Amino acid sequence: MAAGVGPAWGSFLGLLGLVSAAAAAWDLGLLSCSFGAFCECDFRPDLRGLECDLAQHLAGQHLVRQLVMKGLKAFVENPEPAKPLVMSFHGWTGTGKSYVSSMLVQYLFRDGMASPHVHHFSPVIHFPHAEQIEHYKSDLKQWILGNLTTCGRSLFLFDEVDKMHPGLLGVLRPFLGPSWVVYGTNYRKAIFIFLSNAGGEQINQLALDAWRARRDREELQLGDLEPAISKAIVDNPQHGFWQSGIVEDQLLDLLVPFLPLQRHHVRHCVINELAQLGLAQQQEDEVVQAVLDGTAFFPEEEQLFSSNGCKTVASRITLFL
Ligand SMILES: *[C@@H]1O[C@H](CO)[C@@H](O)[C@H](O)[C@H]1NC(C)=O
């Protein structure tokens, strides 16, 4: 019967050996993960990839690129961060907040948005009923606690924070600072990202002022924008951070302003989108024109900034094609 075992079988058996060796290594990885404080789960940061992608595809946001890369580098390269990384993205609709956060997730976690360690919360989906606020508070706290116990390298993304019931996010406060202890894990390796339009009007106004003063858009620095954004959050009783202590206790590591987008930025978005769809370049100018024609600009007089950023680019392209 041995004669039946030809070269093909031999290589198959060899392969089996390799596979089981890999499986054993994988098991070991899992084992150390459930017991060690060094568990990194599927956290596989590729910061160079992220930097490249941002430089190529993110339209008109020099500050976002600088701040996010700097903040992430310092955090990821530190084996013992003193607190979780907490970032708050602010800006007008369609300026790239969701785009940047999904890009970030994609370059930080092997499985991207599908990773079991990436958690996305939206007020409309997860916390729709104001009268159930107490229930939501205890759920949210349990989820954060549970997920951090499973994996310290978790990412929590909170969408539309300006529509979150004020009072809900207060339960996060202990998790965002340096003093919370979660059994069996290093919760300080977690990342929290908050998205909101709050401060958007103020950012737009400052960008407009700069343009009117003939200052280069790239000259705008965080220091020019931060005070107005902080004030817009703290003064707004509808914002999810209202009296949560998050801003007051300085738990936000990075306030990231997204600037309003001009025509050439919208053009950039259209070109990205066409490339993403794998479409030929010939039609480019036509499509760009069609999208721009369908976009409203403000202020009335100067017609400078897109009123919904690049938000409708994708759907307009589909209409056009
Ligand atoms: C983790 O968070 C999700 C919500 O994103 C929740 O459904 C799940 O129960 C949490 N897991 C644990 C172990 O608490």
PDB file of N, CA, C and O in Angstrom, residues 148-216:
ATOM      1  N   LEU A 148     -13.140  46.085  27.521  1.00  0.00           N
ATOM      2  CA  LEU A 148     -11.769  46.377  27.941  1.00  0.00           C
ATOM      3  C   LEU A 148     -11.168  45.192  28.690  1.00  0.00           C
ATOM      4  O   LEU A 148      -9.966  44.974  28.649  1.00  0.00           O
ATOM      5  N   THR A 149     -12.018  44.440  29.359  1.00  0.00           N
ATOM      6  CA  THR A 149     -11.524  43.256  30.052  1.00  0.00           C
ATOM      7  C   THR A 149     -11.122  42.194  29.027  1.00  0.00           C
ATOM      8  O   THR A 149     -10.122  41.505  29.185  1.00  0.00           O
ATOM      9  N   THR A 150     -11.891  42.097  27.951  1.00  0.00           N
ATOM     10  CA  THR A 150     -11.554  41.156  26.883  1.00  0.00           C
ATOM     11  C   THR A 150     -10.283  41.591  26.167  1.00  0.00           C
ATOM     12  O   THR A 150      -9.423  40.771  25.850  1.00  0.00           O
ATOM     13  N   CYS A 151     -10.186  42.874  25.875  1.00  0.00           N
ATOM     14  CA  CYS A 151      -9.031  43.362  25.128  1.00  0.00           C
ATOM     15  C   CYS A 151      -8.741  44.819  25.447  1.00  0.00           C
ATOM     16  O   CYS A 151      -9.566  45.691  25.178  1.00  0.00           O
ATOM     17  N   GLY A 152      -7.569  45.058  26.009  1.00  0.00           N
ATOM     18  CA  GLY A 152      -7.172  46.424  26.343  1.00  0.00           C
ATOM     19  C   GLY A 152      -7.008  47.296  25.108  1.00  0.00           C
ATOM     20  O   GLY A 152      -7.206  48.499  25.157  1.00  0.00           O
ATOM     21  N   ARG A 153      -6.639  46.668  23.996  1.00  0.00           N
ATOM     22  CA  ARG A 153      -6.466  47.406  22.743  1.00  0.00           C
ATOM     23  C   ARG A 153      -7.799  47.489  22.018  1.00  0.00           C
ATOM     24  O   ARG A 153      -7.958  46.950  20.934  1.00  0.00           O
ATOM     25  N   SER A 154      -8.751  48.127  22.649  1.00  0.00           N
ATOM     26  CA  SER A 154     -10.060  48.296  22.017  1.00  0.00           C
ATOM     27  C   SER A 154     -10.193  49.727  21.551  1.00  0.00           C
ATOM     28  O   SER A 154      -9.570  50.635  22.105  1.00  0.00           O
ATOM     29  N   LEU A 155     -11.008  49.917  20.534  1.00  0.00           N
ATOM     30  CA  LEU A 155     -11.278  51.272  20.061  1.00  0.00           C
ATOM     31  C   LEU A 155     -12.774  51.532  20.153  1.00  0.00           C
ATOM     32  O   LEU A 155     -13.583  50.710  19.721  1.00  0.00           O
ATOM     33  N   PHE A 156     -13.136  52.664  20.748  1.00  0.00           N
ATOM     34  CA  PHE A 156     -14.540  53.039  20.905  1.00  0.00           C
ATOM     35  C   PHE A 156     -14.783  54.322  20.127  1.00  0.00           C
ATOM     36  O   PHE A 156     -14.131  55.340  20.383  1.00  0.00           O
ATOM     37  N   LEU A 157     -15.720  54.239  19.198  1.00  0.00           N
ATOM     38  CA  LEU A 157     -15.996  55.372  18.329  1.00  0.00           C
ATOM     39  C   LEU A 157     -17.416  55.885  18.605  1.00  0.00           C
ATOM     40  O   LEU A 157     -18.374  55.129  18.496  1.00  0.00           O
ATOM     41  N   PHE A 158     -17.517  57.128  19.000  1.00  0.00           N
ATOM     42  CA  PHE A 158     -18.823  57.714  19.303  1.00  0.00           C
ATOM     43  C   PHE A 158     -19.183  58.736  18.232  1.00  0.00           C
ATOM     44  O   PHE A 158     -18.531  59.767  18.103  1.00  0.00           O
ATOM     45  N   ASP A 159     -20.229  58.412  17.499  1.00  0.00           N
ATOM     46  CA  ASP A 159     -20.668  59.247  16.391  1.00  0.00           C
ATOM     47  C   ASP A 159     -21.657  60.304  16.880  1.00  0.00           C
ATOM     48  O   ASP A 159     -22.359  60.066  17.852  1.00  0.00           O
ATOM     49  N   GLU A 160     -21.704  61.437  16.192  1.00  0.00           N
ATOM     50  CA  GLU A 160     -22.712  62.466  16.463  1.00  0.00           C
ATOM     51  C   GLU A 160     -22.874  62.780  17.956  1.00  0.00           C
ATOM     52  O   GLU A 160     -23.972  62.731  18.497  1.00  0.00           O
ATOM     53  N   VAL A 161     -21.760  63.085  18.570  1.00  0.00           N
ATOM     54  CA  VAL A 161     -21.777  63.348  20.012  1.00  0.00           C
ATOM     55  C   VAL A 161     -22.675  64.547  20.344  1.00  0.00           C
ATOM     56  O   VAL A 161     -23.244  64.627  21.430  1.00  0.00           O
ATOM     57  N   ASP A 162     -22.836  65.454  19.368  1.00  0.00           N
ATOM     58  CA  ASP A 162     -23.724  66.599  19.623  1.00  0.00           C
ATOM     59  C   ASP A 162     -25.193  66.195  19.649  1.00  0.00           C
ATOM     60  O   ASP A 162     -26.056  67.012  19.955  1.00  0.00           O
ATOM     61  N   LYS A 163     -25.476  64.929  19.342  1.00  0.00           N
ATOM     62  CA  LYS A 163     -26.856  64.445  19.444  1.00  0.00           C
ATOM     63  C   LYS A 163     -27.010  63.404  20.548  1.00  0.00           C
ATOM     64  O   LYS A 163     -28.073  62.828  20.724  1.00  0.00           O
ATOM     65  N   MET A 164     -25.940  63.159  21.298  1.00  0.00           N
ATOM     66  CA  MET A 164     -26.024  62.212  22.417  1.00  0.00           C
ATOM     67  C   MET A 164     -26.724  62.890  23.576  1.00  0.00           C
ATOM     68  O   MET A 164     -26.472  64.054  23.853  1.00  0.00           O
ATOM     69  N   HIS A 165     -27.541  62.148  24.253  1.00  0.00           N
ATOM     70  CA  HIS A 165     -28.221  62.690  25.415  1.00  0.00           C
ATOM     71  C   HIS A 165     -27.177  63.185  26.429  1.00  0.00           C
ATOM     72  O   HIS A 165     -26.307  62.418  26.839  1.00  0.00           O
ATOM     73  N   PRO A 166     -27.258  64.465  26.822  1.00  0.00           N
ATOM     74  CA  PRO A 166     -26.290  64.944  27.812  1.00  0.00           C
ATOM     75  C   PRO A 166     -26.489  64.138  29.093  1.00  0.00           C
ATOM     76  O   PRO A 166     -27.614  63.923  29.514  1.00  0.00           O
ATOM     77  N   GLY A 167     -25.442  63.697  29.670  1.00  0.00           N
ATOM     78  CA  GLY A 167     -25.569  62.859  30.870  1.00  0.00           C
ATOM     79  C   GLY A 167     -25.104  61.441  30.604  1.00  0.00           C
ATOM     80  O   GLY A 167     -24.657  60.746  31.505  1.00  0.00           O
ATOM     81  N   LEU A 168     -25.203  61.012  29.354  1.00  0.00           N
ATOM     82  CA  LEU A 168     -24.809  59.639  29.032  1.00  0.00           C
ATOM     83  C   LEU A 168     -23.291  59.459  29.109  1.00  0.00           C
ATOM     84  O   LEU A 168     -22.785  58.531  29.743  1.00  0.00           O
ATOM     85  N   LEU A 169     -22.567  60.365  28.488  1.00  0.00           N
ATOM     86  CA  LEU A 169     -21.127  60.168  28.360  1.00  0.00           C
ATOM     87  C   LEU A 169     -20.364  60.380  29.665  1.00  0.00           C
ATOM     88  O   LEU A 169     -19.188  60.030  29.753  1.00  0.00           O
ATOM     89  N   GLY A 170     -21.053  60.901  30.671  1.00  0.00           N
ATOM     90  CA  GLY A 170     -20.435  61.027  31.988  1.00  0.00           C
ATOM     91  C   GLY A 170     -19.932  59.682  32.504  1.00  0.00           C
ATOM     92  O   GLY A 170     -18.939  59.629  33.235  1.00  0.00           O
ATOM     93  N   VAL A 171     -20.582  58.582  32.087  1.00  0.00           N
ATOM     94  CA  VAL A 171     -20.137  57.266  32.570  1.00  0.00           C
ATOM     95  C   VAL A 171     -18.759  56.893  32.017  1.00  0.00           C
ATOM     96  O   VAL A 171     -18.101  55.999  32.538  1.00  0.00           O
ATOM     97  N   LEU A 172     -18.332  57.594  30.975  1.00  0.00           N
ATOM     98  CA  LEU A 172     -17.021  57.283  30.390  1.00  0.00           C
ATOM     99  C   LEU A 172     -15.866  57.887  31.177  1.00  0.00           C
ATOM    100  O   LEU A 172     -14.728  57.459  31.058  1.00  0.00           O
ATOM    101  N   ARG A 173     -16.208  58.923  31.925  1.00  0.00           N
ATOM    102  CA  ARG A 173     -15.168  59.728  32.566  1.00  0.00           C
ATOM    103  C   ARG A 173     -14.080  58.904  33.270  1.00  0.00           C
ATOM    104  O   ARG A 173     -12.897  59.133  33.035  1.00  0.00           O
ATOM    105  N   PRO A 174     -14.463  57.928  34.104  1.00  0.00           N
ATOM    106  CA  PRO A 174     -13.405  57.176  34.790  1.00  0.00           C
ATOM    107  C   PRO A 174     -12.501  56.389  33.847  1.00  0.00           C
ATOM    108  O   PRO A 174     -11.355  56.122  34.186  1.00  0.00           O
ATOM    109  N   PHE A 175     -13.021  56.038  32.659  1.00  0.00           N
ATOM    110  CA  PHE A 175     -12.219  55.226  31.741  1.00  0.00           C
ATOM    111  C   PHE A 175     -11.210  56.059  30.944  1.00  0.00           C
ATOM    112  O   PHE A 175     -10.313  55.526  30.325  1.00  0.00           O
ATOM    113  N   LEU A 176     -11.423  57.358  30.911  1.00  0.00           N
ATOM    114  CA  LEU A 176     -10.614  58.194  30.025  1.00  0.00           C
ATOM    115  C   LEU A 176      -9.361  58.752  30.699  1.00  0.00           C
ATOM    116  O   LEU A 176      -8.468  59.254  30.042  1.00  0.00           O
ATOM    117  N   GLY A 177      -9.323  58.676  32.003  1.00  0.00           N
ATOM    118  CA  GLY A 177      -8.212  59.259  32.742  1.00  0.00           C
ATOM    119  C   GLY A 177      -7.162  58.224  33.094  1.00  0.00           C
ATOM    120  O   GLY A 177      -7.199  57.095  32.617  1.00  0.00           O
ATOM    121  N   PRO A 178      -6.222  58.586  33.944  1.00  0.00           N
ATOM    122  CA  PRO A 178      -5.118  57.686  34.268  1.00  0.00           C
ATOM    123  C   PRO A 178      -5.366  56.754  35.450  1.00  0.00           C
ATOM    124  O   PRO A 178      -4.512  55.965  35.772  1.00  0.00           O
ATOM    125  N   SER A 179      -6.513  56.812  36.090  1.00  0.00           N
ATOM    126  CA  SER A 179      -6.592  56.131  37.382  1.00  0.00           C
ATOM    127  C   SER A 179      -7.478  54.888  37.450  1.00  0.00           C
ATOM    128  O   SER A 179      -7.566  54.236  38.462  1.00  0.00           O
ATOM    129  N   TRP A 180      -8.158  54.551  36.373  1.00  0.00           N
ATOM    130  CA  TRP A 180      -9.110  53.450  36.436  1.00  0.00           C
ATOM    131  C   TRP A 180      -8.422  52.094  36.338  1.00  0.00           C
ATOM    132  O   TRP A 180      -7.472  51.932  35.589  1.00  0.00           O
ATOM    133  N   VAL A 181      -8.882  51.135  37.082  1.00  0.00           N
ATOM    134  CA  VAL A 181      -8.299  49.799  37.027  1.00  0.00           C
ATOM    135  C   VAL A 181      -9.347  48.800  36.566  1.00  0.00           C
ATOM    136  O   VAL A 181     -10.426  48.716  37.132  1.00  0.00           O
ATOM    137  N   VAL A 182      -9.043  48.108  35.502  1.00  0.00           N
ATOM    138  CA  VAL A 182      -9.929  47.051  35.044  1.00  0.00           C
ATOM    139  C   VAL A 182      -9.166  45.749  35.206  1.00  0.00           C
ATOM    140  O   VAL A 182      -8.037  45.624  34.762  1.00  0.00           O
ATOM    141  N   TYR A 183      -9.793  44.789  35.844  1.00  0.00           N
ATOM    142  CA  TYR A 183      -9.103  43.560  36.178  1.00  0.00           C
ATOM    143  C   TYR A 183      -8.529  42.861  34.936  1.00  0.00           C
ATOM    144  O   TYR A 183      -9.210  42.673  33.953  1.00  0.00           O
ATOM    145  N   GLY A 184      -7.273  42.489  35.015  1.00  0.00           N
ATOM    146  CA  GLY A 184      -6.645  41.642  33.998  1.00  0.00           C
ATOM    147  C   GLY A 184      -6.348  42.316  32.679  1.00  0.00           C
ATOM    148  O   GLY A 184      -6.111  41.657  31.692  1.00  0.00           O
ATOM    149  N   THR A 185      -6.375  43.628  32.625  1.00  0.00           N
ATOM    150  CA  THR A 185      -6.130  44.239  31.332  1.00  0.00           C
ATOM    151  C   THR A 185      -5.469  45.593  31.522  1.00  0.00           C
ATOM    152  O   THR A 185      -5.495  46.156  32.612  1.00  0.00           O
ATOM    153  N   ASN A 186      -4.868  46.080  30.453  1.00  0.00           N
ATOM    154  CA  ASN A 186      -4.342  47.428  30.507  1.00  0.00           C
ATOM    155  C   ASN A 186      -5.269  48.354  29.741  1.00  0.00           C
ATOM    156  O   ASN A 186      -5.135  48.554  28.550  1.00  0.00           O
ATOM    157  N   TYR A 187      -6.220  48.896  30.451  1.00  0.00           N
ATOM    158  CA  TYR A 187      -7.235  49.738  29.800  1.00  0.00           C
ATOM    159  C   TYR A 187      -6.609  51.019  29.262  1.00  0.00           C
ATOM    160  O   TYR A 187      -7.205  51.721  28.472  1.00  0.00           O
ATOM    161  N   ARG A 188      -5.415  51.338  29.688  1.00  0.00           N
ATOM    162  CA  ARG A 188      -4.768  52.570  29.224  1.00  0.00           C
ATOM    163  C   ARG A 188      -4.324  52.495  27.778  1.00  0.00           C
ATOM    164  O   ARG A 188      -3.860  53.458  27.218  1.00  0.00           O
ATOM    165  N   LYS A 189      -4.457  51.318  27.198  1.00  0.00           N
ATOM    166  CA  LYS A 189      -4.082  51.163  25.795  1.00  0.00           C
ATOM    167  C   LYS A 189      -5.270  51.360  24.865  1.00  0.00           C
ATOM    168  O   LYS A 189      -5.158  51.197  23.653  1.00  0.00           O
ATOM    169  N   ALA A 190      -6.408  51.698  25.432  1.00  0.00           N
ATOM    170  CA  ALA A 190      -7.602  51.870  24.606  1.00  0.00           C
ATOM    171  C   ALA A 190      -7.574  53.205  23.860  1.00  0.00           C
ATOM    172  O   ALA A 190      -6.840  54.122  24.227  1.00  0.00           O
ATOM    173  N   ILE A 191      -8.383  53.283  22.808  1.00  0.00           N
ATOM    174  CA  ILE A 191      -8.521  54.522  22.050  1.00  0.00           C
ATOM    175  C   ILE A 191      -9.997  54.914  22.000  1.00  0.00           C
ATOM    176  O   ILE A 191     -10.856  54.075  21.723  1.00  0.00           O
ATOM    177  N   PHE A 192     -10.269  56.155  22.320  1.00  0.00           N
ATOM    178  CA  PHE A 192     -11.638  56.676  22.234  1.00  0.00           C
ATOM    179  C   PHE A 192     -11.665  57.801  21.201  1.00  0.00           C
ATOM    180  O   PHE A 192     -10.814  58.699  21.242  1.00  0.00           O
ATOM    181  N   ILE A 193     -12.643  57.759  20.310  1.00  0.00           N
ATOM    182  CA  ILE A 193     -12.785  58.832  19.322  1.00  0.00           C
ATOM    183  C   ILE A 193     -14.219  59.358  19.361  1.00  0.00           C
ATOM    184  O   ILE A 193     -15.177  58.578  19.333  1.00  0.00           O
ATOM    185  N   PHE A 194     -14.345  60.661  19.461  1.00  0.00           N
ATOM    186  CA  PHE A 194     -15.656  61.302  19.480  1.00  0.00           C
ATOM    187  C   PHE A 194     -15.791  62.177  18.233  1.00  0.00           C
ATOM    188  O   PHE A 194     -14.884  62.944  17.913  1.00  0.00           O
ATOM    189  N   LEU A 195     -16.932  62.050  17.562  1.00  0.00           N
ATOM    190  CA  LEU A 195     -17.167  62.882  16.380  1.00  0.00           C
ATOM    191  C   LEU A 195     -18.339  63.819  16.644  1.00  0.00           C
ATOM    192  O   LEU A 195     -19.353  63.386  17.189  1.00  0.00           O
ATOM    193  N   SER A 196     -18.175  65.091  16.259  1.00  0.00           N
ATOM    194  CA  SER A 196     -19.341  65.963  16.333  1.00  0.00           C
ATOM    195  C   SER A 196     -19.196  67.174  15.429  1.00  0.00           C
ATOM    196  O   SER A 196     -18.092  67.553  15.050  1.00  0.00           O
ATOM    197  N   ASN A 197     -20.327  67.755  15.078  1.00  0.00           N
ATOM    198  CA  ASN A 197     -20.320  68.987  14.283  1.00  0.00           C
ATOM    199  C   ASN A 197     -20.092  70.201  15.166  1.00  0.00           C
ATOM    200  O   ASN A 197     -19.943  71.310  14.653  1.00  0.00           O
ATOM    201  N   ALA A 198     -20.092  69.991  16.474  1.00  0.00           N
ATOM    202  CA  ALA A 198     -19.928  71.120  17.392  1.00  0.00           C
ATOM    203  C   ALA A 198     -18.631  71.855  17.107  1.00  0.00           C
ATOM    204  O   ALA A 198     -17.594  71.233  16.880  1.00  0.00           O
ATOM    205  N   GLY A 199     -18.713  73.176  17.090  1.00  0.00           N
ATOM    206  CA  GLY A 199     -17.532  73.973  16.790  1.00  0.00           C
ATOM    207  C   GLY A 199     -17.371  74.196  15.296  1.00  0.00           C
ATOM    208  O   GLY A 199     -16.536  74.999  14.879  1.00  0.00           O
ATOM    209  N   GLY A 200     -18.175  73.496  14.501  1.00  0.00           N
ATOM    210  CA  GLY A 200     -18.073  73.609  13.041  1.00  0.00           C
ATOM    211  C   GLY A 200     -18.267  75.030  12.548  1.00  0.00           C
ATOM    212  O   GLY A 200     -17.496  75.522  11.722  1.00  0.00           O
ATOM    213  N   GLU A 201     -19.296  75.703  13.071  1.00  0.00           N
ATOM    214  CA  GLU A 201     -19.553  77.082  12.637  1.00  0.00           C
ATOM    215  C   GLU A 201     -18.386  77.997  12.986  1.00  0.00           C
ATOM    216  O   GLU A 201     -18.007  78.868  12.201  1.00  0.00           O
ATOM    217  N   GLN A 202     -17.837  77.776  14.171  1.00  0.00           N
ATOM    218  CA  GLN A 202     -16.714  78.602  14.613  1.00  0.00           C
ATOM    219  C   GLN A 202     -15.481  78.348  13.734  1.00  0.00           C
ATOM    220  O   GLN A 202     -14.776  79.281  13.359  1.00  0.00           O
ATOM    221  N   ILE A 203     -15.241  77.074  13.420  1.00  0.00           N
ATOM    222  CA  ILE A 203     -14.109  76.734  12.551  1.00  0.00           C
ATOM    223  C   ILE A 203     -14.310  77.387  11.175  1.00  0.00           C
ATOM    224  O   ILE A 203     -13.391  77.991  10.619  1.00  0.00           O
ATOM    225  N   ASN A 204     -15.534  77.282  10.645  1.00  0.00           N
ATOM    226  CA  ASN A 204     -15.828  77.889   9.337  1.00  0.00           C
ATOM    227  C   ASN A 204     -15.555  79.385   9.356  1.00  0.00           C
ATOM    228  O   ASN A 204     -14.971  79.932   8.418  1.00  0.00           O
ATOM    229  N   GLN A 205     -15.997  80.034  10.431  1.00  0.00           N
ATOM    230  CA  GLN A 205     -15.819  81.483  10.519  1.00  0.00           C
ATOM    231  C   GLN A 205     -14.331  81.848  10.543  1.00  0.00           C
ATOM    232  O   GLN A 205     -13.899  82.757   9.835  1.00  0.00           O
ATOM    233  N   LEU A 206     -13.561  81.100  11.311  1.00  0.00           N
ATOM    234  CA  LEU A 206     -12.129  81.394  11.404  1.00  0.00           C
ATOM    235  C   LEU A 206     -11.413  81.128  10.074  1.00  0.00           C
ATOM    236  O   LEU A 206     -10.509  81.870   9.688  1.00  0.00           O
ATOM    237  N   ALA A 207     -11.869  80.069   9.383  1.00  0.00           N
ATOM    238  CA  ALA A 207     -11.272  79.776   8.072  1.00  0.00           C
ATOM    239  C   ALA A 207     -11.616  80.889   7.087  1.00  0.00           C
ATOM    240  O   ALA A 207     -10.785  81.290   6.266  1.00  0.00           O
ATOM    241  N   LEU A 208     -12.833  81.392   7.200  1.00  0.00           N
ATOM    242  CA  LEU A 208     -13.267  82.486   6.329  1.00  0.00           C
ATOM    243  C   LEU A 208     -12.486  83.770   6.630  1.00  0.00           C
ATOM    244  O   LEU A 208     -12.018  84.453   5.707  1.00  0.00           O
ATOM    245  N   ASP A 209     -12.336  84.055   7.918  1.00  0.00           N
ATOM    246  CA  ASP A 209     -11.553  85.237   8.317  1.00  0.00           C
ATOM    247  C   ASP A 209     -10.138  85.150   7.751  1.00  0.00           C
ATOM    248  O   ASP A 209      -9.606  86.133   7.239  1.00  0.00           O
ATOM    249  N   ALA A 210      -9.549  83.982   7.860  1.00  0.00           N
ATOM    250  CA  ALA A 210      -8.184  83.798   7.365  1.00  0.00           C
ATOM    251  C   ALA A 210      -8.136  84.041   5.860  1.00  0.00           C
ATOM    252  O   ALA A 210      -7.243  84.712   5.352  1.00  0.00           O
ATOM    253  N   TRP A 211      -9.129  83.503   5.166  1.00  0.00           N
ATOM    254  CA  TRP A 211      -9.179  83.675   3.702  1.00  0.00           C
ATOM    255  C   TRP A 211      -9.332  85.149   3.337  1.00  0.00           C
ATOM    256  O   TRP A 211      -8.660  85.642   2.434  1.00  0.00           O
ATOM    257  N   ARG A 212     -10.202  85.835   4.065  1.00  0.00           N
ATOM    258  CA  ARG A 212     -10.417  87.262   3.787  1.00  0.00           C
ATOM    259  C   ARG A 212      -9.168  88.080   4.081  1.00  0.00           C
ATOM    260  O   ARG A 212      -8.918  89.089   3.432  1.00  0.00           O
ATOM    261  N   ALA A 213      -8.388  87.627   5.071  1.00  0.00           N
ATOM    262  CA  ALA A 213      -7.154  88.338   5.420  1.00  0.00           C
ATOM    263  C   ALA A 213      -5.995  87.873   4.524  1.00  0.00           C
ATOM    264  O   ALA A 213      -4.840  88.195   4.792  1.00  0.00           O
ATOM    265  N   ARG A 214      -6.340  87.091   3.497  1.00  0.00           N
ATOM    266  CA  ARG A 214      -5.350  86.551   2.542  1.00  0.00           C
ATOM    267  C   ARG A 214      -4.280  85.717   3.222  1.00  0.00           C
ATOM    268  O   ARG A 214      -3.134  85.679   2.791  1.00  0.00           O
ATOM    269  N   ARG A 215      -4.682  85.073   4.295  1.00  0.00           N
ATOM    270  CA  ARG A 215      -3.733  84.147   4.933  1.00  0.00           C
ATOM    271  C   ARG A 215      -3.892  82.804   4.256  1.00  0.00           C
ATOM    272  O   ARG A 215      -4.991  82.407   3.861  1.00  0.00           O
ATOM    273  N   ASP A 216      -2.790  82.105   4.147  1.00  0.00           N
ATOM    274  CA  ASP A 216      -2.805  80.771   3.567  1.00  0.00           C
ATOM    275  C   ASP A 216      -3.585  79.850   4.508  1.00  0.00           C
ATOM    276  O   ASP A 216      -3.416  79.923   5.716  1.00  0.00           O
TER     277      ASP A 216
END
